[in-house]
Amino acid sequence: MGLTITNIPQHAEPQAVASAIEALAARFGNRLVTSLAVREQHGHTTTWLPNQPPDAVVMAQETADIQDVVRICAQHRVPVIAFGTGTSLEGHVNAPAGGICIDLRDMNKILAVHAEDLDCVIQPGVTRKALNEYLRDQGLFFPIDPGADASLGGMAATRASGTNAVRYGTMRDNILALKVVRGDGEIITTGTRAKKSSAGYDLTHLFIGSEGTLGIISELTIKLRGIPEVIAAASCSFPTVTDACQAVILAIQTGIPLARIELLSEAQVKAVNAYSKLTLPETPLLLLEFHGSEVEVGEQSKNFGAIAKDCGGGEFTWTTRPEDRNKLWQARHDAYWSVRALRPGDGVGVVATDVCVPISRLADCVAETEQDMQRLGLLAPIVGHVGDGNFHCSLLCDVNDADELARADEFMHRLVERAQAMDGTCTGEHGVGQGKQKYLKGELGLEALQAMRAVKQALDPQNIFNPGKILPQGI
């Protein structure tokens, strides 16, 4: 169920691991780290899953470093796990079979910016904030914003999206090409800087979302956008979650080009107010952002305001000042930490999970989820990228309380089943990792999983790339 790991692969042979570490030490010197503290840091992040540290960590600085680690590990049949900034939530960077973690944070160079073509070439350790800081003076930005200051390589590997997805799409829509180190240490180039291509299989999108199980991304070519002339942010309160979701549905159906539209449940608004020192009305809330010219933004906001009023929404609170906009969105990005602050204490943690449904079913799914929460006596504030039907529950749970754990497990299992019954998915953007493998068969079917297994076998026949992730055992 939701709070257990069911797919634990066999640990690599101790002698093989020792031989690989010896060879890596000769190659990398003090850039190979085996201290327990560093290894645990690379096996446990903001995830709720148990810590499963690697046997060693290599600090990579260039593509050749990745290649050499992969070649040595392939020779000894030792697992390889890629690590970006460690912001994933489903155990993606855990090492259930041990092995070597490749830390890519030092591969943080912006290799080329082609402003006239609206694209750039970067190393995988570049973070979204660092990239946008670099691009600002050229009037450009990269729009995908998952909240955390994640690395672009990690965002590609997990097919991340976030608050801007309703207008700008996800990582899948914003990557032109990748360079990937495959299982023998050689490099695959998946595409070019051309905006479209019909040449061969779409290998780029095969690796996007593969969570490091098919190869390790060493370079990305990504799309950029021009910074809008005007950016306006707003908040609007509603009597119920259903009213807020109905306003979103009508806005999407009428073609209003919303840049961001986020839902906060009543419990989440209370948490945000307490943590970020805001005074938002403590009812279901929509946070919005509009991009464009002054005329376009004015028209968009006027049209949405009319829809919100028809759906029972209150007055808009507007701002175009960057410092005010940033404060509002930073409060949204700090939602996880605001929830943690609601219930301090030993043993209490946040189980962050997400689902995604067709937007027409969003209100039903959120309302039924809140009913489940109340029935089970749980606290799980909700935030949602409601423009694309994706929402997140941040479930507070005492891991030392067996009864509460059982109720939490039931809640998360029912959440996924509800989303899938509504033609939705068990995860809109967190990914599968270790935590959601058990739901893939019900969502995609056995035949699809067998096809995925065949791809994995073809590209990683020794199963050294991030074993124990995505694919359940026995498929």
CSV table of C-alpha atoms in Angstrom, one decimal:
chain,number,residue,atom,x,y,z
A,1,MET,CA,0.0,0.0,0.0
A,2,GLY,CA,1.0,3.6,0.2
A,3,LEU,CA,3.6,3.7,3.0
A,4,THR,CA,5.6,0.5,2.1
A,5,ILE,CA,8.2,-0.4,-0.4
A,6,THR,CA,7.4,-3.7,-2.2
A,7,ASN,CA,10.1,-3.9,-4.9
A,8,ILE,CA,13.5,-4.4,-3.2
A,9,PRO,CA,16.1,-5.7,-5.7
A,10,GLN,CA,18.9,-8.0,-4.7
A,11,HIS,CA,21.9,-6.1,-3.3
A,12,ALA,CA,25.0,-6.0,-5.4
A,13,GLU,CA,27.7,-8.6,-4.5
A,14,PRO,CA,29.9,-7.1,-1.7
A,15,GLN,CA,33.1,-8.1,-3.5
A,16,ALA,CA,31.9,-6.6,-6.7
A,17,VAL,CA,31.1,-3.3,-4.9
A,18,ALA,CA,34.5,-3.3,-3.2
A,19,SER,CA,36.3,-3.9,-6.6
A,20,ALA,CA,34.3,-1.1,-8.2
A,21,ILE,CA,35.0,1.3,-5.3
A,22,GLU,CA,38.7,0.5,-5.6
A,23,ALA,CA,38.8,1.2,-9.3
A,24,LEU,CA,36.8,4.4,-8.8
A,25,ALA,CA,39.1,5.6,-6.0
A,26,ALA,CA,42.0,5.2,-8.4
A,27,ARG,CA,40.2,7.3,-11.0
A,28,PHE,CA,38.6,10.0,-8.9
A,29,GLY,CA,40.7,10.3,-5.7
A,30,ASN,CA,38.9,12.5,-3.2
A,31,ARG,CA,36.0,13.0,-5.5
A,32,LEU,CA,34.9,9.5,-4.4
A,33,VAL,CA,33.2,9.7,-1.0
A,34,THR,CA,32.3,6.8,1.2
A,35,SER,CA,31.4,8.5,4.5
A,36,LEU,CA,28.0,7.4,5.9
A,37,ALA,CA,26.7,10.9,6.4
A,38,VAL,CA,27.3,11.8,2.7
A,39,ARG,CA,25.9,8.5,1.5
A,40,GLU,CA,22.8,8.9,3.6
A,41,GLN,CA,22.4,12.5,2.3
A,42,HIS,CA,22.3,11.0,-1.2
A,43,GLY,CA,19.7,8.3,-0.3
A,44,HIS,CA,17.2,10.4,1.6
A,45,THR,CA,15.7,13.8,0.8
A,46,THR,CA,12.2,15.1,1.3
A,47,THR,CA,10.8,11.7,0.6
A,48,TRP,CA,8.8,9.7,3.2
A,49,LEU,CA,10.4,6.4,2.2
A,50,PRO,CA,13.1,4.8,4.3
A,51,ASN,CA,16.7,5.8,3.7
A,52,GLN,CA,18.6,3.4,1.4
A,53,PRO,CA,22.1,4.9,0.9
A,54,PRO,CA,24.5,4.0,-1.9
A,55,ASP,CA,27.8,2.4,-1.1
A,56,ALA,CA,29.7,5.4,-2.4
A,57,VAL,CA,29.2,8.8,-4.1
A,58,VAL,CA,31.2,10.2,-7.0
A,59,MET,CA,31.3,14.0,-7.6
A,60,ALA,CA,31.1,14.3,-11.4
A,61,GLN,CA,32.5,17.4,-13.2
A,62,GLU,CA,32.2,16.4,-16.8
A,63,THR,CA,30.6,13.9,-19.1
A,64,ALA,CA,33.8,11.8,-19.2
A,65,ASP,CA,33.3,11.3,-15.4
A,66,ILE,CA,29.9,9.8,-15.9
A,67,GLN,CA,31.2,7.6,-18.7
A,68,ASP,CA,34.0,6.2,-16.6
A,69,VAL,CA,31.7,5.5,-13.6
A,70,VAL,CA,29.3,3.7,-15.8
A,71,ARG,CA,32.0,1.6,-17.5
A,72,ILE,CA,33.5,0.6,-14.1
A,73,CYS,CA,30.1,-0.2,-12.6
A,74,ALA,CA,29.1,-2.2,-15.7
A,75,GLN,CA,32.3,-4.2,-15.6
A,76,HIS,CA,31.5,-5.2,-12.0
A,77,ARG,CA,27.6,-5.3,-12.4
A,78,VAL,CA,27.2,-2.6,-9.7
A,79,PRO,CA,24.2,-0.2,-9.7
A,80,VAL,CA,24.5,3.4,-10.7
A,81,ILE,CA,22.1,6.1,-9.4
A,82,ALA,CA,22.1,9.7,-10.7
A,83,PHE,CA,21.6,12.5,-8.2
A,84,GLY,CA,20.7,16.1,-9.1
A,85,THR,CA,19.6,18.2,-6.2
A,86,GLY,CA,17.6,15.5,-4.3
A,87,THR,CA,14.2,17.2,-4.4
A,88,SER,CA,12.2,14.1,-5.7
A,89,LEU,CA,9.4,12.7,-3.6
A,90,GLU,CA,9.0,9.0,-4.5
A,91,GLY,CA,12.4,7.5,-3.6
A,92,HIS,CA,14.0,8.1,-7.0
A,93,VAL,CA,17.5,8.6,-5.5
A,94,ASN,CA,17.4,5.7,-3.0
A,95,ALA,CA,19.8,2.8,-3.6
A,96,PRO,CA,17.8,-0.3,-2.6
A,97,ALA,CA,20.5,-2.5,-4.2
A,98,GLY,CA,23.4,-0.4,-3.1
A,99,GLY,CA,25.8,0.8,-5.7
A,100,ILE,CA,27.4,4.1,-6.8
A,101,CYS,CA,25.7,7.5,-6.8
A,102,ILE,CA,26.8,10.0,-9.3
A,103,ASP,CA,26.3,13.5,-7.9
A,104,LEU,CA,25.8,15.9,-10.9
A,105,ARG,CA,25.6,19.2,-9.1
A,106,ASP,CA,29.1,20.3,-10.3
A,107,MET,CA,28.1,19.8,-13.9
A,108,ASN,CA,26.4,23.2,-13.8
A,109,LYS,CA,27.6,24.9,-16.9
A,110,ILE,CA,25.4,26.8,-19.4
A,111,LEU,CA,27.2,25.7,-22.6
A,112,ALA,CA,25.4,27.9,-25.2
A,113,VAL,CA,22.5,30.3,-25.5
A,114,HIS,CA,20.9,30.8,-28.9
A,115,ALA,CA,18.7,33.8,-28.1
A,116,GLU,CA,17.6,34.2,-31.7
A,117,ASP,CA,16.4,30.6,-31.8
A,118,LEU,CA,15.0,30.6,-28.2
A,119,ASP,CA,17.0,27.6,-27.0
A,120,CYS,CA,20.1,26.8,-25.0
A,121,VAL,CA,22.4,23.9,-24.2
A,122,ILE,CA,23.2,23.1,-20.6
A,123,GLN,CA,24.7,20.5,-18.3
A,124,PRO,CA,22.3,18.5,-16.1
A,125,GLY,CA,23.3,20.1,-12.8
A,126,VAL,CA,22.1,23.6,-13.8
A,127,THR,CA,19.2,24.6,-11.6
A,128,ARG,CA,16.1,26.4,-12.9
A,129,LYS,CA,16.8,29.5,-10.7
A,130,ALA,CA,20.4,29.7,-11.8
A,131,LEU,CA,19.4,29.4,-15.5
A,132,ASN,CA,16.8,32.1,-15.2
A,133,GLU,CA,19.2,34.4,-13.4
A,134,TYR,CA,21.7,33.9,-16.3
A,135,LEU,CA,19.0,34.5,-19.0
A,136,ARG,CA,17.4,37.6,-17.4
A,137,ASP,CA,19.6,40.2,-19.1
A,138,GLN,CA,18.8,38.7,-22.5
A,139,GLY,CA,15.1,39.0,-21.9
A,140,LEU,CA,14.6,35.3,-21.8
A,141,PHE,CA,13.4,32.7,-19.3
A,142,PHE,CA,12.8,29.0,-18.9
A,143,PRO,CA,9.2,28.6,-17.8
A,144,ILE,CA,9.0,25.2,-16.1
A,145,ASP,CA,8.7,25.7,-12.3
A,146,PRO,CA,8.1,22.7,-10.1
A,147,GLY,CA,8.6,24.8,-6.9
A,148,ALA,CA,11.8,23.4,-5.6
A,149,ASP,CA,15.1,24.8,-7.1
A,150,ALA,CA,15.6,21.5,-8.9
A,151,SER,CA,18.3,20.6,-11.5
A,152,LEU,CA,17.2,20.6,-15.1
A,153,GLY,CA,18.7,17.1,-15.5
A,154,GLY,CA,16.6,15.8,-12.7
A,155,MET,CA,13.5,17.7,-14.0
A,156,ALA,CA,14.0,15.9,-17.3
A,157,ALA,CA,14.5,12.5,-15.7
A,158,THR,CA,11.3,12.8,-13.7
A,159,ARG,CA,9.2,14.6,-16.4
A,160,ALA,CA,8.6,17.5,-14.0
A,161,SER,CA,6.0,20.2,-14.6
A,162,GLY,CA,4.7,22.7,-12.0
A,163,THR,CA,2.8,25.9,-11.7
A,164,ASN,CA,3.3,27.2,-15.2
A,165,ALA,CA,2.3,24.0,-17.0
A,166,VAL,CA,-1.1,25.2,-17.9
A,167,ARG,CA,0.4,27.6,-20.4
A,168,TYR,CA,3.9,26.4,-21.1
A,169,GLY,CA,3.6,22.7,-20.8
A,170,THR,CA,5.9,20.2,-18.9
A,171,MET,CA,9.5,19.2,-19.4
A,172,ARG,CA,8.3,16.9,-22.1
A,173,ASP,CA,7.2,19.9,-24.2
A,174,ASN,CA,10.3,22.0,-23.6
A,175,ILE,CA,13.3,19.7,-24.4
A,176,LEU,CA,14.6,19.5,-28.0
A,177,ALA,CA,17.5,17.0,-27.5
A,178,LEU,CA,19.5,15.1,-24.9
A,179,LYS,CA,22.9,13.5,-24.6
A,180,VAL,CA,22.6,10.3,-22.6
A,181,VAL,CA,25.3,8.0,-21.3
A,182,ARG,CA,24.2,4.4,-22.0
A,183,GLY,CA,25.0,1.2,-20.2
A,184,ASP,CA,28.4,0.6,-21.9
A,185,GLY,CA,29.6,4.2,-21.3
A,186,GLU,CA,29.0,5.4,-24.8
A,187,ILE,CA,26.8,8.5,-25.6
A,188,ILE,CA,23.5,8.6,-27.3
A,189,THR,CA,22.5,11.9,-29.0
A,190,THR,CA,18.7,11.9,-29.2
A,191,GLY,CA,18.0,14.9,-31.4
A,192,THR,CA,19.1,18.4,-32.8
A,193,ARG,CA,18.2,22.0,-32.1
A,194,ALA,CA,15.6,21.9,-34.9
A,195,LYS,CA,12.1,22.7,-33.5
A,196,LYS,CA,10.7,19.5,-35.0
A,197,SER,CA,11.9,16.3,-36.7
A,198,SER,CA,10.5,13.1,-38.2
A,199,ALA,CA,13.8,11.3,-38.2
A,200,GLY,CA,13.6,7.9,-36.5
A,201,TYR,CA,12.3,6.9,-33.1
A,202,ASP,CA,11.6,9.7,-30.6
A,203,LEU,CA,14.4,8.8,-28.2
A,204,THR,CA,14.3,12.2,-26.5
A,205,HIS,CA,10.9,11.6,-25.1
A,206,LEU,CA,11.8,8.0,-24.2
A,207,PHE,CA,14.5,9.3,-21.8
A,208,ILE,CA,12.3,12.1,-20.4
A,209,GLY,CA,10.6,10.6,-17.4
A,210,SER,CA,12.7,7.4,-17.3
A,211,GLU,CA,13.9,8.4,-13.8
A,212,GLY,CA,17.5,7.3,-14.5
A,213,THR,CA,16.6,3.7,-15.3
A,214,LEU,CA,17.6,3.8,-19.0
A,215,GLY,CA,20.7,6.0,-18.9
A,216,ILE,CA,22.2,9.1,-17.4
A,217,ILE,CA,21.5,12.5,-19.0
A,218,SER,CA,24.7,14.4,-19.5
A,219,GLU,CA,23.5,17.4,-21.6
A,220,LEU,CA,20.2,19.0,-22.5
A,221,THR,CA,19.0,21.3,-25.3
A,222,ILE,CA,15.9,23.1,-24.0
A,223,LYS,CA,13.4,25.7,-25.3
A,224,LEU,CA,13.3,29.2,-23.9
A,225,ARG,CA,10.7,32.0,-23.9
A,226,GLY,CA,10.7,35.7,-24.0
A,227,ILE,CA,10.0,37.4,-20.6
A,228,PRO,CA,6.5,38.8,-20.9
A,229,GLU,CA,6.0,42.6,-21.1
A,230,VAL,CA,3.5,42.5,-18.2
A,231,ILE,CA,3.1,39.8,-15.5
A,232,ALA,CA,0.1,40.2,-13.1
A,233,ALA,CA,-0.6,38.0,-10.2
A,234,ALA,CA,-3.9,37.7,-8.3
A,235,SER,CA,-5.7,35.8,-5.6
A,236,CYS,CA,-9.4,35.0,-5.4
A,237,SER,CA,-11.3,33.2,-2.7
A,238,PHE,CA,-14.3,30.9,-3.2
A,239,PRO,CA,-17.0,29.4,-0.8
A,240,THR,CA,-16.1,25.8,-1.8
A,241,VAL,CA,-13.5,23.9,-3.6
A,242,THR,CA,-16.1,22.9,-6.2
A,243,ASP,CA,-16.8,26.6,-6.9
A,244,ALA,CA,-13.1,27.3,-7.4
A,245,CYS,CA,-12.7,24.3,-9.7
A,246,GLN,CA,-15.7,25.3,-11.7
A,247,ALA,CA,-14.2,28.7,-12.4
A,248,VAL,CA,-11.0,27.0,-13.6
A,249,ILE,CA,-12.9,24.7,-15.9
A,250,LEU,CA,-14.9,27.6,-17.5
A,251,ALA,CA,-11.7,29.7,-17.9
A,252,ILE,CA,-10.0,26.8,-19.7
A,253,GLN,CA,-13.0,26.1,-21.9
A,254,THR,CA,-13.3,29.8,-22.9
A,255,GLY,CA,-9.7,29.9,-23.9
A,256,ILE,CA,-8.3,32.4,-21.4
A,257,PRO,CA,-4.5,32.0,-21.7
A,258,LEU,CA,-3.8,31.6,-18.0
A,259,ALA,CA,-0.1,31.4,-17.2
A,260,ARG,CA,-0.5,29.9,-13.7
A,261,ILE,CA,-3.6,28.9,-11.7
A,262,GLU,CA,-3.2,27.2,-8.4
A,263,LEU,CA,-5.8,25.9,-5.9
A,264,LEU,CA,-5.2,26.0,-2.2
A,265,SER,CA,-7.7,24.2,0.1
A,266,GLU,CA,-8.9,25.9,3.2
A,267,ALA,CA,-6.5,23.9,5.4
A,268,GLN,CA,-3.6,24.8,3.1
A,269,VAL,CA,-4.5,28.5,3.2
A,270,LYS,CA,-4.4,28.4,7.0
A,271,ALA,CA,-1.0,26.7,6.9
A,272,VAL,CA,0.4,29.3,4.4
A,273,ASN,CA,-0.9,32.2,6.4
A,274,ALA,CA,0.8,31.0,9.6
A,275,TYR,CA,4.1,30.0,7.9
A,276,SER,CA,4.5,32.9,5.4
A,277,LYS,CA,2.9,35.6,7.6
A,278,LEU,CA,0.1,36.3,5.0
A,279,THR,CA,-3.5,37.4,5.6
A,280,LEU,CA,-5.3,35.5,2.8
A,281,PRO,CA,-9.0,34.7,3.4
A,282,GLU,CA,-9.1,31.3,4.9
A,283,THR,CA,-11.4,29.6,2.4
A,284,PRO,CA,-10.6,27.7,-0.8
A,285,LEU,CA,-8.3,30.0,-2.8
A,286,LEU,CA,-7.1,30.4,-6.4
A,287,LEU,CA,-3.7,32.0,-7.1
A,288,LEU,CA,-3.4,33.2,-10.7
A,289,GLU,CA,-0.9,34.8,-13.0
A,290,PHE,CA,-1.4,36.4,-16.4
A,291,HIS,CA,1.4,37.1,-19.0
A,292,GLY,CA,1.3,39.3,-22.1
A,293,SER,CA,1.1,42.9,-23.1
A,294,GLU,CA,-0.7,45.4,-20.9
A,295,VAL,CA,-3.8,45.2,-23.1
A,296,GLU,CA,-3.7,41.4,-23.1
A,297,VAL,CA,-3.3,41.0,-19.4
A,298,GLY,CA,-6.1,43.5,-18.8
A,299,GLU,CA,-8.4,41.6,-21.0
A,300,GLN,CA,-7.5,38.2,-19.5
A,301,SER,CA,-8.0,39.4,-16.0
A,302,LYS,CA,-11.3,41.1,-16.8
A,303,ASN,CA,-12.6,37.9,-18.4
A,304,PHE,CA,-11.5,35.7,-15.6
A,305,GLY,CA,-13.0,38.1,-13.1
A,306,ALA,CA,-16.4,37.7,-14.7
A,307,ILE,CA,-16.2,33.9,-14.6
A,308,ALA,CA,-15.0,33.9,-10.9
A,309,LYS,CA,-17.9,36.2,-9.9
A,310,ASP,CA,-20.4,33.9,-11.6
A,311,CYS,CA,-18.9,31.0,-9.6
A,312,GLY,CA,-19.3,32.7,-6.3
A,313,GLY,CA,-15.7,34.1,-6.1
A,314,GLY,CA,-14.8,37.1,-4.1
A,315,GLU,CA,-12.9,40.2,-5.1
A,316,PHE,CA,-9.6,39.8,-6.8
A,317,THR,CA,-6.4,41.0,-5.1
A,318,TRP,CA,-4.0,42.1,-7.8
A,319,THR,CA,-0.4,43.0,-8.0
A,320,THR,CA,2.1,43.6,-10.8
A,321,ARG,CA,5.0,44.5,-8.5
A,322,PRO,CA,7.7,41.8,-8.8
A,323,GLU,CA,8.4,41.8,-5.0
A,324,ASP,CA,4.7,41.2,-4.2
A,325,ARG,CA,4.3,38.6,-6.9
A,326,ASN,CA,7.4,36.7,-5.7
A,327,LYS,CA,6.1,36.8,-2.1
A,328,LEU,CA,2.8,35.3,-3.1
A,329,TRP,CA,4.4,32.5,-5.2
A,330,GLN,CA,7.1,31.8,-2.7
A,331,ALA,CA,4.3,31.2,-0.2
A,332,ARG,CA,2.8,28.7,-2.6
A,333,HIS,CA,6.2,27.0,-3.1
A,334,ASP,CA,6.7,26.8,0.6
A,335,ALA,CA,3.4,24.8,1.0
A,336,TYR,CA,5.3,21.7,2.0
A,337,TRP,CA,7.2,23.4,4.8
A,338,SER,CA,4.1,25.2,5.9
A,339,VAL,CA,2.3,21.9,6.4
A,340,ARG,CA,5.2,20.5,8.3
A,341,ALA,CA,5.0,23.4,10.7
A,342,LEU,CA,1.3,22.6,11.5
A,343,ARG,CA,2.3,19.6,13.5
A,344,PRO,CA,5.8,19.6,14.9
A,345,GLY,CA,7.1,16.6,16.9
A,346,ASP,CA,9.2,13.5,16.7
A,347,GLY,CA,7.9,10.9,14.3
A,348,VAL,CA,5.6,13.3,12.5
A,349,GLY,CA,6.3,13.7,8.8
A,350,VAL,CA,4.7,14.8,5.6
A,351,VAL,CA,3.7,12.2,3.0
A,352,ALA,CA,3.5,14.2,-0.2
A,353,THR,CA,1.6,12.5,-3.0
A,354,ASP,CA,-0.2,13.6,-6.2
A,355,VAL,CA,-2.7,12.5,-8.8
A,356,CYS,CA,-4.1,14.0,-12.0
A,357,VAL,CA,-7.5,13.7,-13.6
A,358,PRO,CA,-9.3,15.2,-16.6
A,359,ILE,CA,-10.1,18.7,-15.6
A,360,SER,CA,-13.9,18.0,-15.9
A,361,ARG,CA,-13.5,15.6,-12.9
A,362,LEU,CA,-11.2,17.7,-10.8
A,363,ALA,CA,-13.9,19.2,-8.5
A,364,ASP,CA,-15.3,15.7,-7.9
A,365,CYS,CA,-11.9,14.2,-7.1
A,366,VAL,CA,-10.9,17.0,-4.8
A,367,ALA,CA,-14.2,17.0,-2.9
A,368,GLU,CA,-14.3,13.2,-2.5
A,369,THR,CA,-10.7,13.3,-1.3
A,370,GLU,CA,-11.5,15.9,1.4
A,371,GLN,CA,-14.5,13.8,2.5
A,372,ASP,CA,-12.2,10.8,2.8
A,373,MET,CA,-9.8,12.9,4.8
A,374,GLN,CA,-12.5,13.9,7.3
A,375,ARG,CA,-13.8,10.3,7.6
A,376,LEU,CA,-10.4,9.0,8.4
A,377,GLY,CA,-9.5,11.8,10.8
A,378,LEU,CA,-6.5,12.9,8.9
A,379,LEU,CA,-4.9,16.3,8.1
A,380,ALA,CA,-3.8,16.6,4.4
A,381,PRO,CA,-3.9,20.1,3.0
A,382,ILE,CA,-4.3,20.2,-0.8
A,383,VAL,CA,-2.6,22.3,-3.4
A,384,GLY,CA,-3.2,21.9,-7.1
A,385,HIS,CA,-2.0,22.8,-10.6
A,386,VAL,CA,-5.7,22.9,-11.4
A,387,GLY,CA,-5.3,24.2,-14.9
A,388,ASP,CA,-4.2,20.7,-15.9
A,389,GLY,CA,-6.1,18.6,-13.4
A,390,ASN,CA,-3.2,17.9,-11.1
A,391,PHE,CA,-3.3,18.2,-7.3
A,392,HIS,CA,-1.2,17.3,-4.3
A,393,CYS,CA,-2.0,16.1,-0.8
A,394,SER,CA,0.5,16.8,1.9
A,395,LEU,CA,-0.5,14.2,4.5
A,396,LEU,CA,0.7,14.7,8.1
A,397,CYS,CA,1.4,11.4,9.7
A,398,ASP,CA,2.9,10.0,12.9
A,399,VAL,CA,5.0,7.1,11.8
A,400,ASN,CA,5.1,5.8,15.4
A,401,ASP,CA,1.3,5.5,15.5
A,402,ALA,CA,0.3,2.2,13.9
A,403,ASP,CA,-3.4,3.1,13.7
A,404,GLU,CA,-2.7,6.5,12.0
A,405,LEU,CA,-0.3,4.8,9.6
A,406,ALA,CA,-3.0,2.3,8.6
A,407,ARG,CA,-5.5,5.2,8.0
A,408,ALA,CA,-2.9,7.1,6.0
A,409,ASP,CA,-2.2,4.0,3.9
A,410,GLU,CA,-5.9,3.6,3.2
A,411,PHE,CA,-6.3,7.3,2.3
A,412,MET,CA,-3.5,7.2,-0.2
A,413,HIS,CA,-4.6,4.0,-1.8
A,414,ARG,CA,-8.2,5.3,-2.2
A,415,LEU,CA,-6.8,8.6,-3.6
A,416,VAL,CA,-5.1,6.7,-6.4
A,417,GLU,CA,-8.0,4.4,-7.1
A,418,ARG,CA,-10.3,7.3,-7.3
A,419,ALA,CA,-8.1,9.2,-9.8
A,420,GLN,CA,-7.7,6.1,-12.0
A,421,ALA,CA,-11.5,5.4,-11.9
A,422,MET,CA,-11.9,8.9,-13.2
A,423,ASP,CA,-9.6,8.2,-16.2
A,424,GLY,CA,-6.8,9.9,-14.4
A,425,THR,CA,-3.3,8.8,-13.3
A,426,CYS,CA,-1.6,7.8,-10.1
A,427,THR,CA,1.0,10.6,-10.5
A,428,GLY,CA,0.8,13.8,-12.6
A,429,GLU,CA,4.4,14.9,-11.9
A,430,HIS,CA,6.0,13.3,-8.8
A,431,GLY,CA,6.9,10.2,-10.8
A,432,VAL,CA,6.8,6.5,-10.0
A,433,GLY,CA,10.1,5.9,-8.3
A,434,GLN,CA,9.6,3.3,-5.5
A,435,GLY,CA,6.4,4.6,-4.1
A,436,LYS,CA,3.9,4.1,-7.0
A,437,GLN,CA,5.1,1.0,-8.8
A,438,LYS,CA,2.1,-1.0,-7.5
A,439,TYR,CA,-0.4,1.2,-9.3
A,440,LEU,CA,1.1,0.9,-12.9
A,441,LYS,CA,-0.5,-2.4,-13.8
A,442,GLY,CA,-4.0,-1.2,-13.0
A,443,GLU,CA,-3.4,2.1,-14.9
A,444,LEU,CA,-1.6,0.9,-18.0
A,445,GLY,CA,-2.2,-2.8,-18.2
A,446,LEU,CA,0.2,-5.8,-18.2
A,447,GLU,CA,1.0,-5.4,-21.9
A,448,ALA,CA,2.3,-1.9,-21.5
A,449,LEU,CA,4.5,-2.9,-18.5
A,450,GLN,CA,5.9,-5.8,-20.6
A,451,ALA,CA,6.8,-3.3,-23.3
A,452,MET,CA,8.5,-1.1,-20.8
A,453,ARG,CA,10.4,-4.1,-19.5
A,454,ALA,CA,11.6,-4.9,-23.0
A,455,VAL,CA,12.8,-1.3,-23.5
A,456,LYS,CA,14.7,-1.5,-20.1
A,457,GLN,CA,16.2,-4.9,-21.1
A,458,ALA,CA,17.4,-3.5,-24.5
A,459,LEU,CA,19.0,-0.3,-23.1
A,460,ASP,CA,20.2,-1.6,-19.7
A,461,PRO,CA,20.6,-5.4,-20.0
A,462,GLN,CA,22.6,-5.7,-16.8
A,463,ASN,CA,20.0,-3.6,-14.9
A,464,ILE,CA,22.6,-1.3,-13.4
A,465,PHE,CA,20.7,2.0,-13.9
A,466,ASN,CA,18.7,2.8,-10.8
A,467,PRO,CA,17.3,-0.7,-10.2
A,468,GLY,CA,14.1,-1.0,-8.1
A,469,LYS,CA,12.4,2.0,-9.7
A,470,ILE,CA,9.4,2.3,-11.9
A,471,LEU,CA,8.9,-1.3,-12.9
A,472,PRO,CA,7.4,-3.7,-10.3
A,473,GLN,CA,9.0,-7.0,-9.8
A,474,GLY,CA,7.7,-10.1,-11.6
A,475,ILE,CA,6.5,-8.2,-14.7
